[in-house]
mmCIF file of C-alpha atoms in Angstrom:
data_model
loop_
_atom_site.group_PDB
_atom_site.id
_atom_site.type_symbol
_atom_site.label_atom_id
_atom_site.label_comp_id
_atom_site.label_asym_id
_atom_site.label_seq_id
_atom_site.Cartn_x
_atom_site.Cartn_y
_atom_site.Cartn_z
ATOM 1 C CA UNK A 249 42.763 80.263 114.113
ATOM 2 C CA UNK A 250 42.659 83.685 114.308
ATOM 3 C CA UNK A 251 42.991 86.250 116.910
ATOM 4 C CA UNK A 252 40.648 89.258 116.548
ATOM 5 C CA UNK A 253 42.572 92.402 117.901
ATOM 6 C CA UNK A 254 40.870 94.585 120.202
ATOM 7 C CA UNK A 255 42.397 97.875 121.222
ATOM 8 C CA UNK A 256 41.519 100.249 124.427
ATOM 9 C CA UNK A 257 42.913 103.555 124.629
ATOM 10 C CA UNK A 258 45.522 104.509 127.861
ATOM 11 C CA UNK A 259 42.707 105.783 130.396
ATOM 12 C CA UNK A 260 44.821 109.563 131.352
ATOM 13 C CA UNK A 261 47.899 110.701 129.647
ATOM 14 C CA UNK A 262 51.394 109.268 131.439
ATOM 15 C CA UNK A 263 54.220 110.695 133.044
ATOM 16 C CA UNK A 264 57.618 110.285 132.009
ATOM 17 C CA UNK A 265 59.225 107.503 134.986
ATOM 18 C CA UNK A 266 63.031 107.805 136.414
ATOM 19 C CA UNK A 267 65.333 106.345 133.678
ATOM 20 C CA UNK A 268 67.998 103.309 134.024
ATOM 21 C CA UNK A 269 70.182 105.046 132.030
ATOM 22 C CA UNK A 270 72.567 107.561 134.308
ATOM 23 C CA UNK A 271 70.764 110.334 136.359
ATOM 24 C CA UNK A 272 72.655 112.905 133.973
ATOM 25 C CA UNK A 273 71.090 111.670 130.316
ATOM 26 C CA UNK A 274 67.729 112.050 131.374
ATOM 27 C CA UNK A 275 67.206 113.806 134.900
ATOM 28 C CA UNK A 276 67.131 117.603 133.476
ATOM 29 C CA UNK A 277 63.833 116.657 131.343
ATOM 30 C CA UNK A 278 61.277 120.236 132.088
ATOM 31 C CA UNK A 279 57.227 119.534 132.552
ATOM 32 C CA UNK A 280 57.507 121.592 129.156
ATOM 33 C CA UNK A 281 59.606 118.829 127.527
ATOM 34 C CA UNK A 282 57.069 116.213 129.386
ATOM 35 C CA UNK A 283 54.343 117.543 127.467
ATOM 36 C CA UNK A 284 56.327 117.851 123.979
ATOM 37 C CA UNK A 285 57.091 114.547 124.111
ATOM 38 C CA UNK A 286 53.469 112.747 124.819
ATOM 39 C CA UNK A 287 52.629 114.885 121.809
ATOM 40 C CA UNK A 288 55.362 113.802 119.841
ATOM 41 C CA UNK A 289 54.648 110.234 120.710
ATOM 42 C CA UNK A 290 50.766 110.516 119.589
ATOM 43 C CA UNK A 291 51.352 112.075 116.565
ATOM 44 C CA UNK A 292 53.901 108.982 115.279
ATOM 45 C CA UNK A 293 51.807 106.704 116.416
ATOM 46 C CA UNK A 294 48.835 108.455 114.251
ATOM 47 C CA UNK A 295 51.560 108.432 111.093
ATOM 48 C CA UNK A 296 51.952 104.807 111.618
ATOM 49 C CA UNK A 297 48.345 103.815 111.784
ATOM 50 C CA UNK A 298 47.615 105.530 109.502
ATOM 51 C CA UNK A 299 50.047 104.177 106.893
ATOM 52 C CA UNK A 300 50.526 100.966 107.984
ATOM 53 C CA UNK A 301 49.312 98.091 106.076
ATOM 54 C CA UNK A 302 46.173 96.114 107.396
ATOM 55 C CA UNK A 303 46.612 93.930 109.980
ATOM 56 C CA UNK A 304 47.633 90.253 109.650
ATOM 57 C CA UNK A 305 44.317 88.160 109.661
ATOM 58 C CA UNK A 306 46.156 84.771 111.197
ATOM 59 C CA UNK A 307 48.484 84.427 114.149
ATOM 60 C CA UNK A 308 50.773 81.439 114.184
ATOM 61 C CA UNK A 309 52.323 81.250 117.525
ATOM 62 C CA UNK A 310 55.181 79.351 118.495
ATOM 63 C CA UNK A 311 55.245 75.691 118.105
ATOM 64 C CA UNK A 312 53.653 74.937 121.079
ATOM 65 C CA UNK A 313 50.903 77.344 120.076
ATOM 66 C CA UNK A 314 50.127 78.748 123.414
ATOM 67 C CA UNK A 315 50.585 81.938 125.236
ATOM 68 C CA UNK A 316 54.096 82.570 126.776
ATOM 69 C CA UNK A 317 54.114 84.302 130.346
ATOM 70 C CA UNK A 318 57.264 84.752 132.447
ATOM 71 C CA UNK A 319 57.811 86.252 135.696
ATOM 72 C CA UNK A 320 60.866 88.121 136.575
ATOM 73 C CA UNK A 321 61.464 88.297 140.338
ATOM 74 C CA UNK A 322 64.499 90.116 139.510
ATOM 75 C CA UNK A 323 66.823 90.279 142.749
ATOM 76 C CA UNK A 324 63.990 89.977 145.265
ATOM 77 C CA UNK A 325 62.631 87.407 148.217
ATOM 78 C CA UNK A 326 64.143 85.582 151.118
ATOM 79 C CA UNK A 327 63.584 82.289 151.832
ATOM 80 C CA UNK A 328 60.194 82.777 153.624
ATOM 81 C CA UNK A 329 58.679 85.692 151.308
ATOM 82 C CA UNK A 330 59.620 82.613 148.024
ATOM 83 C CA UNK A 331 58.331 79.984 149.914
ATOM 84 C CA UNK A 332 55.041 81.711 150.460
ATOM 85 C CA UNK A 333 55.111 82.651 146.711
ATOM 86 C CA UNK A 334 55.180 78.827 145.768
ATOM 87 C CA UNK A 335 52.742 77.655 148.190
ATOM 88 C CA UNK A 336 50.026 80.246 146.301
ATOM 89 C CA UNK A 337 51.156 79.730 143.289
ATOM 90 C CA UNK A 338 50.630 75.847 143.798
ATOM 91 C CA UNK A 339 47.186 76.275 144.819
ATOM 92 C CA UNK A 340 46.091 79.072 141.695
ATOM 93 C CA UNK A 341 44.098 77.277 139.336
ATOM 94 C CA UNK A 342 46.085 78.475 136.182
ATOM 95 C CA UNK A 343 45.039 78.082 132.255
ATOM 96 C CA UNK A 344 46.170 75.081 130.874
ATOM 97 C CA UNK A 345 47.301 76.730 127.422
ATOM 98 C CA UNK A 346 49.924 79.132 128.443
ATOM 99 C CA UNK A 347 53.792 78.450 128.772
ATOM 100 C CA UNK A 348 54.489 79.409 132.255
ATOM 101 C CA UNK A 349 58.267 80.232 133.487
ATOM 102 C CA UNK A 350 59.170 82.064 136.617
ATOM 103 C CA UNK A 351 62.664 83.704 137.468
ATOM 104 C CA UNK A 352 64.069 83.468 140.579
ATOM 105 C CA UNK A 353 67.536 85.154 141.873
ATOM 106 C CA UNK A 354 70.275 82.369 141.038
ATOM 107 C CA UNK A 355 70.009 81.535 145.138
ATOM 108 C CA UNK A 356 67.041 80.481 145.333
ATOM 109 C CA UNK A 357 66.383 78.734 141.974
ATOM 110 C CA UNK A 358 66.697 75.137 143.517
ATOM 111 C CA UNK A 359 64.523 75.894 146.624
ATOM 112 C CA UNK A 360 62.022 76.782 143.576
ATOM 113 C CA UNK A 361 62.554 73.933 141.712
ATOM 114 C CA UNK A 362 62.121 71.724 144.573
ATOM 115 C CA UNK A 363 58.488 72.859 145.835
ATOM 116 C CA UNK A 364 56.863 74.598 142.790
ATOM 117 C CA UNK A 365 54.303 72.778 140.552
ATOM 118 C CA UNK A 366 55.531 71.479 137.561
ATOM 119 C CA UNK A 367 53.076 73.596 135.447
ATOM 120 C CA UNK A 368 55.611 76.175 135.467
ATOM 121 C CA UNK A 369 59.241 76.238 134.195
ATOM 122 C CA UNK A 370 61.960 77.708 135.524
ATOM 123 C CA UNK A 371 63.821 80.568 134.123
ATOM 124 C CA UNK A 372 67.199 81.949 134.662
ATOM 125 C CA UNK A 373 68.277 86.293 134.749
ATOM 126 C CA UNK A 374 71.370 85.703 133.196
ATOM 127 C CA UNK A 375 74.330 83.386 131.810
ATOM 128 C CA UNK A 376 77.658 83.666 130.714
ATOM 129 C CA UNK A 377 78.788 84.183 127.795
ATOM 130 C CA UNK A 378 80.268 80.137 127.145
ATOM 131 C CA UNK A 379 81.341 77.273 129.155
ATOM 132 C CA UNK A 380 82.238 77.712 132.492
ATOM 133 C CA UNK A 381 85.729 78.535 134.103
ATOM 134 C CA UNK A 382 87.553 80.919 135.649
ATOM 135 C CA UNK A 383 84.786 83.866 135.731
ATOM 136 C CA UNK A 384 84.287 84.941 139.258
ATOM 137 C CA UNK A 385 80.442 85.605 139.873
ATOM 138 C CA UNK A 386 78.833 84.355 136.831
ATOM 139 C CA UNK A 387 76.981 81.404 136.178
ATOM 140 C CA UNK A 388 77.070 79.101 132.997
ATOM 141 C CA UNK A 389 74.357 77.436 130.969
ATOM 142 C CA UNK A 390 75.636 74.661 131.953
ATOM 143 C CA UNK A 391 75.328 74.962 135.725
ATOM 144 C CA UNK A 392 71.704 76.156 134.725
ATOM 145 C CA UNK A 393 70.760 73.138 133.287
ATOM 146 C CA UNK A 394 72.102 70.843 135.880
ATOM 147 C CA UNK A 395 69.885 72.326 138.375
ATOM 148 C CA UNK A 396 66.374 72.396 136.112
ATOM 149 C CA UNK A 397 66.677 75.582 134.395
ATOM 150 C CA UNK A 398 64.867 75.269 130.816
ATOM 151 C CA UNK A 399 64.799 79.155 130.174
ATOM 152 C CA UNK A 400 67.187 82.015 130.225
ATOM 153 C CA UNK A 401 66.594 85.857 130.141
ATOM 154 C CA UNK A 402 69.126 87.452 128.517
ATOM 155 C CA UNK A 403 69.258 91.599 127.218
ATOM 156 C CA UNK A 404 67.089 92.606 129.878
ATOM 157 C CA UNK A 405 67.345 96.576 130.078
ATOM 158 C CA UNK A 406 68.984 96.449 133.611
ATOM 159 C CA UNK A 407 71.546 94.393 132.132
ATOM 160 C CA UNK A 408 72.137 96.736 129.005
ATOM 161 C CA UNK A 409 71.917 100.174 130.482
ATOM 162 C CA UNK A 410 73.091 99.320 134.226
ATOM 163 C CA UNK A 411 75.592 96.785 133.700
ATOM 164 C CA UNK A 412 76.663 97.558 130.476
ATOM 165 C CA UNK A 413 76.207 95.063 128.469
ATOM 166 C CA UNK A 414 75.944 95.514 124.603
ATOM 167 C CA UNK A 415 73.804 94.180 121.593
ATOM 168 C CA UNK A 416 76.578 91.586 119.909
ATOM 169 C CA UNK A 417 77.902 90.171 123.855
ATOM 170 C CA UNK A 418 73.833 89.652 124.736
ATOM 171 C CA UNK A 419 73.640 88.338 121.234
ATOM 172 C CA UNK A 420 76.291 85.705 121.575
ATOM 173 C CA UNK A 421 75.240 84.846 125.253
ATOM 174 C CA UNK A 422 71.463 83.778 123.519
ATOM 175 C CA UNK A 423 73.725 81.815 120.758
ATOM 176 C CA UNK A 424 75.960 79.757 123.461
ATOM 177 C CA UNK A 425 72.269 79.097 125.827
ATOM 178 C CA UNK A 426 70.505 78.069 122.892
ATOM 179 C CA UNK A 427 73.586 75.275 121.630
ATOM 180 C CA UNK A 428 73.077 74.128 124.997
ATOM 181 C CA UNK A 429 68.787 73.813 124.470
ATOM 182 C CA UNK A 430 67.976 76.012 126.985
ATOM 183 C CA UNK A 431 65.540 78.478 125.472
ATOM 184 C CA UNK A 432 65.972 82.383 125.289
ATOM 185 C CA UNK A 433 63.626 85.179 126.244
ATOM 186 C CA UNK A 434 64.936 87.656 124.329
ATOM 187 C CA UNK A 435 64.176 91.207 125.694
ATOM 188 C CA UNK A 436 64.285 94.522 123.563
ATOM 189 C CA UNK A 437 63.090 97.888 124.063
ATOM 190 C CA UNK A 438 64.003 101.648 123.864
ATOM 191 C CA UNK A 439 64.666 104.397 126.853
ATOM 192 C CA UNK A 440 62.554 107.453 127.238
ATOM 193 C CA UNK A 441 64.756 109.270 125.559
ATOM 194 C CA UNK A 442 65.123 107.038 122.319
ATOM 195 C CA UNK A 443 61.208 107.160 122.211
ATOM 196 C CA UNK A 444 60.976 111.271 122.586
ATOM 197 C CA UNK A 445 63.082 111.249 119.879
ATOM 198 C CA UNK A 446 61.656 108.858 117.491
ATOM 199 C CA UNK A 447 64.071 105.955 117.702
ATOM 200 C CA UNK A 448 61.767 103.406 118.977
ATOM 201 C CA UNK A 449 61.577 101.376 115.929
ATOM 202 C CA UNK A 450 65.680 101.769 115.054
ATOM 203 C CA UNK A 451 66.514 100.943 119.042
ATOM 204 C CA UNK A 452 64.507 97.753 118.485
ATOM 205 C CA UNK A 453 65.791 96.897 115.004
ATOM 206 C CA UNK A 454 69.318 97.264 115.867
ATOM 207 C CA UNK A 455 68.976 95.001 119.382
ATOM 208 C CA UNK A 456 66.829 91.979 116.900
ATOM 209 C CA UNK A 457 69.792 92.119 114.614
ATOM 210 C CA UNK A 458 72.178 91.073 117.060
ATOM 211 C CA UNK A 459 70.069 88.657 117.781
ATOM 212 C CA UNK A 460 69.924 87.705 114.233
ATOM 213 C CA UNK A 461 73.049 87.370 114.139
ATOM 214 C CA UNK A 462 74.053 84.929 116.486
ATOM 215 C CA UNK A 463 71.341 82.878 116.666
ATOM 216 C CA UNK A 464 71.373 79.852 115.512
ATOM 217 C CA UNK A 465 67.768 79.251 115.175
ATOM 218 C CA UNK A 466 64.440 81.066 116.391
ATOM 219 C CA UNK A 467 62.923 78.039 117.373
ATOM 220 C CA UNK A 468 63.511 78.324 121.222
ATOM 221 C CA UNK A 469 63.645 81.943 121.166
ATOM 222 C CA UNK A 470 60.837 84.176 122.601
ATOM 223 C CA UNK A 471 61.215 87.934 122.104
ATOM 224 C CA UNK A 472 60.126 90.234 124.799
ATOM 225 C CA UNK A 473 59.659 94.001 124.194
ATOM 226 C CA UNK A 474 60.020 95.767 126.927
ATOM 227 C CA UNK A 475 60.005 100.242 126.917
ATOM 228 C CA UNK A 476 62.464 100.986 129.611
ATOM 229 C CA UNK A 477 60.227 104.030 130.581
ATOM 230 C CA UNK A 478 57.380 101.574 131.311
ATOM 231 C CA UNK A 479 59.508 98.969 133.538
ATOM 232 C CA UNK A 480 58.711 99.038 137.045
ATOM 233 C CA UNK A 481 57.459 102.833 136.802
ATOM 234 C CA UNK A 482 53.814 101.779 137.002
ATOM 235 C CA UNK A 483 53.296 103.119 133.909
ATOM 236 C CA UNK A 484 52.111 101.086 130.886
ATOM 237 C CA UNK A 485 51.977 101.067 127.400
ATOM 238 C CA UNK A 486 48.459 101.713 126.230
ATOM 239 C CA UNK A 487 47.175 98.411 124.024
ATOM 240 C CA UNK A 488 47.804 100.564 120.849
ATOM 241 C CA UNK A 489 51.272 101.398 121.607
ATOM 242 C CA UNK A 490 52.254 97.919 122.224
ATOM 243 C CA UNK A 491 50.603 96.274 119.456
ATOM 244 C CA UNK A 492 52.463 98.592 117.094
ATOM 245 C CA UNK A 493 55.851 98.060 118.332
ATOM 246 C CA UNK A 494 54.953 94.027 118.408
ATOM 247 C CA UNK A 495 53.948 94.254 114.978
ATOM 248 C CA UNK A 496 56.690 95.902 113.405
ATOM 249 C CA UNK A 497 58.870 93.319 114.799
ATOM 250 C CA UNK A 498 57.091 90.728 113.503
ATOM 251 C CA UNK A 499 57.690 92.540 110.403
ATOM 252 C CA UNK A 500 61.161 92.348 110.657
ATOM 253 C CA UNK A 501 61.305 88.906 111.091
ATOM 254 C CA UNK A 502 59.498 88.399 108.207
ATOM 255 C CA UNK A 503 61.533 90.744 106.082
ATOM 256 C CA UNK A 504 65.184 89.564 108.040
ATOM 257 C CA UNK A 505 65.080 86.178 108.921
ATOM 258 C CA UNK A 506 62.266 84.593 107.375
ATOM 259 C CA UNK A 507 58.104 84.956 107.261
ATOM 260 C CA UNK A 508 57.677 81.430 108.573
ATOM 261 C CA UNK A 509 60.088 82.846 112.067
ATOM 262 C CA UNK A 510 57.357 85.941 112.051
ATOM 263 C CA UNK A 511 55.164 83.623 112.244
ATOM 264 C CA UNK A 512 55.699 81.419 114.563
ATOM 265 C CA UNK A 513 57.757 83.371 117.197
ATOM 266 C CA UNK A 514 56.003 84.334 120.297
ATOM 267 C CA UNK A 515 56.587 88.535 120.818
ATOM 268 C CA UNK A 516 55.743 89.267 124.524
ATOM 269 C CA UNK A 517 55.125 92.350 126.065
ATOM 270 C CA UNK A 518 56.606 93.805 129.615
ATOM 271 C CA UNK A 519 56.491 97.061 131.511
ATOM 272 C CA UNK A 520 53.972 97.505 134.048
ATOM 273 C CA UNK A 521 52.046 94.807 133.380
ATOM 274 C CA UNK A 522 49.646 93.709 136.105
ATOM 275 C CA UNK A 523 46.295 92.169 137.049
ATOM 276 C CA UNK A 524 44.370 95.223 135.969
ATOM 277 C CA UNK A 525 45.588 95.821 132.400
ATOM 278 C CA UNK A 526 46.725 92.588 131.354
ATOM 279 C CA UNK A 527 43.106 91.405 129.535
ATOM 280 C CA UNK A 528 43.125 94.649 127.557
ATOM 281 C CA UNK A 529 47.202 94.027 126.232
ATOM 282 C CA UNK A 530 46.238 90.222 125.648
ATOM 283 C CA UNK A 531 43.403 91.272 123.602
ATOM 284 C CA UNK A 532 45.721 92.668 120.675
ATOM 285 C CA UNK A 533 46.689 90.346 117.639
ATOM 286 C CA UNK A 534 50.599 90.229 117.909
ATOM 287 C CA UNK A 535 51.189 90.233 121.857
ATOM 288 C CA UNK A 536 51.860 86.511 122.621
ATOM 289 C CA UNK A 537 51.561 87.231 126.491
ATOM 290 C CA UNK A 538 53.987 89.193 128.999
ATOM 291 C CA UNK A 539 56.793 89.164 130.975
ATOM 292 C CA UNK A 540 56.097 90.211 134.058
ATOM 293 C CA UNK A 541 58.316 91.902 137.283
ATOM 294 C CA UNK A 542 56.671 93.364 140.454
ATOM 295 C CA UNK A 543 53.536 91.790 140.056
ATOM 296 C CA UNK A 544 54.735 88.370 139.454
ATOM 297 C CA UNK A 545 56.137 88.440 143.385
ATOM 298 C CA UNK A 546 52.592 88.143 143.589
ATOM 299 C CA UNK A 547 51.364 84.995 143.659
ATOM 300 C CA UNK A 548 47.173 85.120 143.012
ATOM 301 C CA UNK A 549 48.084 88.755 140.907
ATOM 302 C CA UNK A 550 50.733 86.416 138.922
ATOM 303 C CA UNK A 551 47.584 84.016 138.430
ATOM 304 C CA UNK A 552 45.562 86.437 137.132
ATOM 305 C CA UNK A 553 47.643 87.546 134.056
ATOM 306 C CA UNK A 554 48.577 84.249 133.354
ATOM 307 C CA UNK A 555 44.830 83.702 132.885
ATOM 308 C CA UNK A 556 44.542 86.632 130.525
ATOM 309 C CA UNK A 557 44.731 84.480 127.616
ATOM 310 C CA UNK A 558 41.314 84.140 128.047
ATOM 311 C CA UNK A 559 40.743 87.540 126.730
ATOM 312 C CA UNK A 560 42.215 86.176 123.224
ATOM 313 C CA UNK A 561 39.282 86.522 121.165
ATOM 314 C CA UNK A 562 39.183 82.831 118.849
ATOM 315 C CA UNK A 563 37.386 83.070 115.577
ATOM 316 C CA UNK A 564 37.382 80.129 113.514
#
């Protein structure tokens, strides 16, 4: 099969949203510097299309072959607001060809497990490093699995640029969860400042060689780029932007691990992503579905980008 990539331009220019990086890195940006960089950005992104080489005619996803779409409910819900959240996600009528996982804070993953349909996996926000032990507050891989977790999200940017974690410790967390078989979203993207300066693609080449690094294998591993700027700000990557960070890390893959990985690893997209732009992101050739935050707290909203994978275009 092949997916036919469609692209739809970003329908008004963006503003720059609040970093996670300290207040003091990014806080003195002028409307001035605002508009410089939106410039800046468009202009790469005309370089790059307009050298880059043509794009792939065939898409092997993963194994599985089907879209991948994960909701992060970060460190949200009570008891009542979750249990509402199951009971409509239990009665959406969902595609039948998408990998569905859903993250739930640590507390609440068994009340999850217990009452959610078992169309959807369940994901974890975190894991430690190795085996359990004496490590006050985390939880281990281990623990994960014995309560139904199949998925783990590890290098999320609130864990890199709030907590502090760095490329080789995320790296060897995805190693230890994927010795154990529980399978690795691995998330990657750049801050607003890396991206006004031009360091999208170095940012996200330096985070997948950690990766590389430690991993084992890529065979339970799905990558999810995520711009910083674009997560929970409301504001979205255009189609174009995505697509062109997705496909130049398939291109490393190919070029650092292996053309049959490029192939067949699922690259998912997250930032913003809700009911209303979803179909247009879905559309384009190397963005294997989403990982989703505030709208995935909503349970028909959730349904809906799940469903995007409609919008894939099949040719035979």
């Amino acid at each position: 099969m092949a997916f036919v990539s469609t692209s739809s331009a970003l329908t008004g220019p963006i503003s720059p949203p609040p970093s996670l990086s300290p207040p003091s890195k990014l806080n003195s940006l002028s409307l001035s510097t605002t508009q410089s960089f939106f410039h800046n950005v468009n202009s790469h992104l005309n370089r790059l299309s307009s050298s880059s080489t043509p794009s792939r005619g065939v898409v092997a996803m993963a194994g599985s072959g089907k879209f991948f779409v994960g909701g992060n409910w970060k460190c949200n819900g009570t008891k009542d607001s979750i249990s509402k959240l199951v009971s409509d996600l239990n009665s959406s009528t969902l595609e039948a060809d998408v990998d569905v996982v859903v993250s739930p804070p640590f507390v609440y993953i068994d009340q999850v497990k217990n009452s959610l349909t078992d169309k959807i996996d369940i994901a974890a926000q975190n894991s430690w490093i190795g085996k359990g032990g004496a490590f006050t507050g985390e939880i281990s891989i281990e623990q994960l699995k014995d309560i139904g977790c199949k998925w783990v999200i590890l290098g999320h940017s609130e864990r890199r640029h709030v907590i502090g974690e760095d490329d080789q410790f995320i790296g060897k967390k995805a190693a230890y969860a994927l010795s154990q078989d529980v399978g690795v979203i691995a998330c990657i993207g750049e801050l607003l400042q890396e991206r006004e300066e031009g360091k999208t693609f170095d940012v996200c080449f330096r985070q997948m060689k950690a990766f590389a690094d430690a991993v084992p294998s890529w065979d339970n591993v799905v990558v999810a780029y995520e711009p910083v700027w674009a997560i929970g700000t409301g504001k979205v990557a255009s189609p174009q932007q995505a697509q062109e960070v997705h496909k130049v890390v398939r291109d490393w893959l190919s070029k650092n691990v292996s053309a049959e990985v490029a192939s067949k690893t699922r690259i998912i997209y997250g930032g913003s992503v809700n009911g209303g732009n979803c179909a247009e992101l879905a559309k384009e050739e190397d963005i294997d579905g989403f990982l989703v935050g505030g709208a995935s707290l909503k349970g028909p909203e959730f349904a809906t980008i799940i469903n995007s994978v409609t919008s894939k275009q099949v040719v035979a």
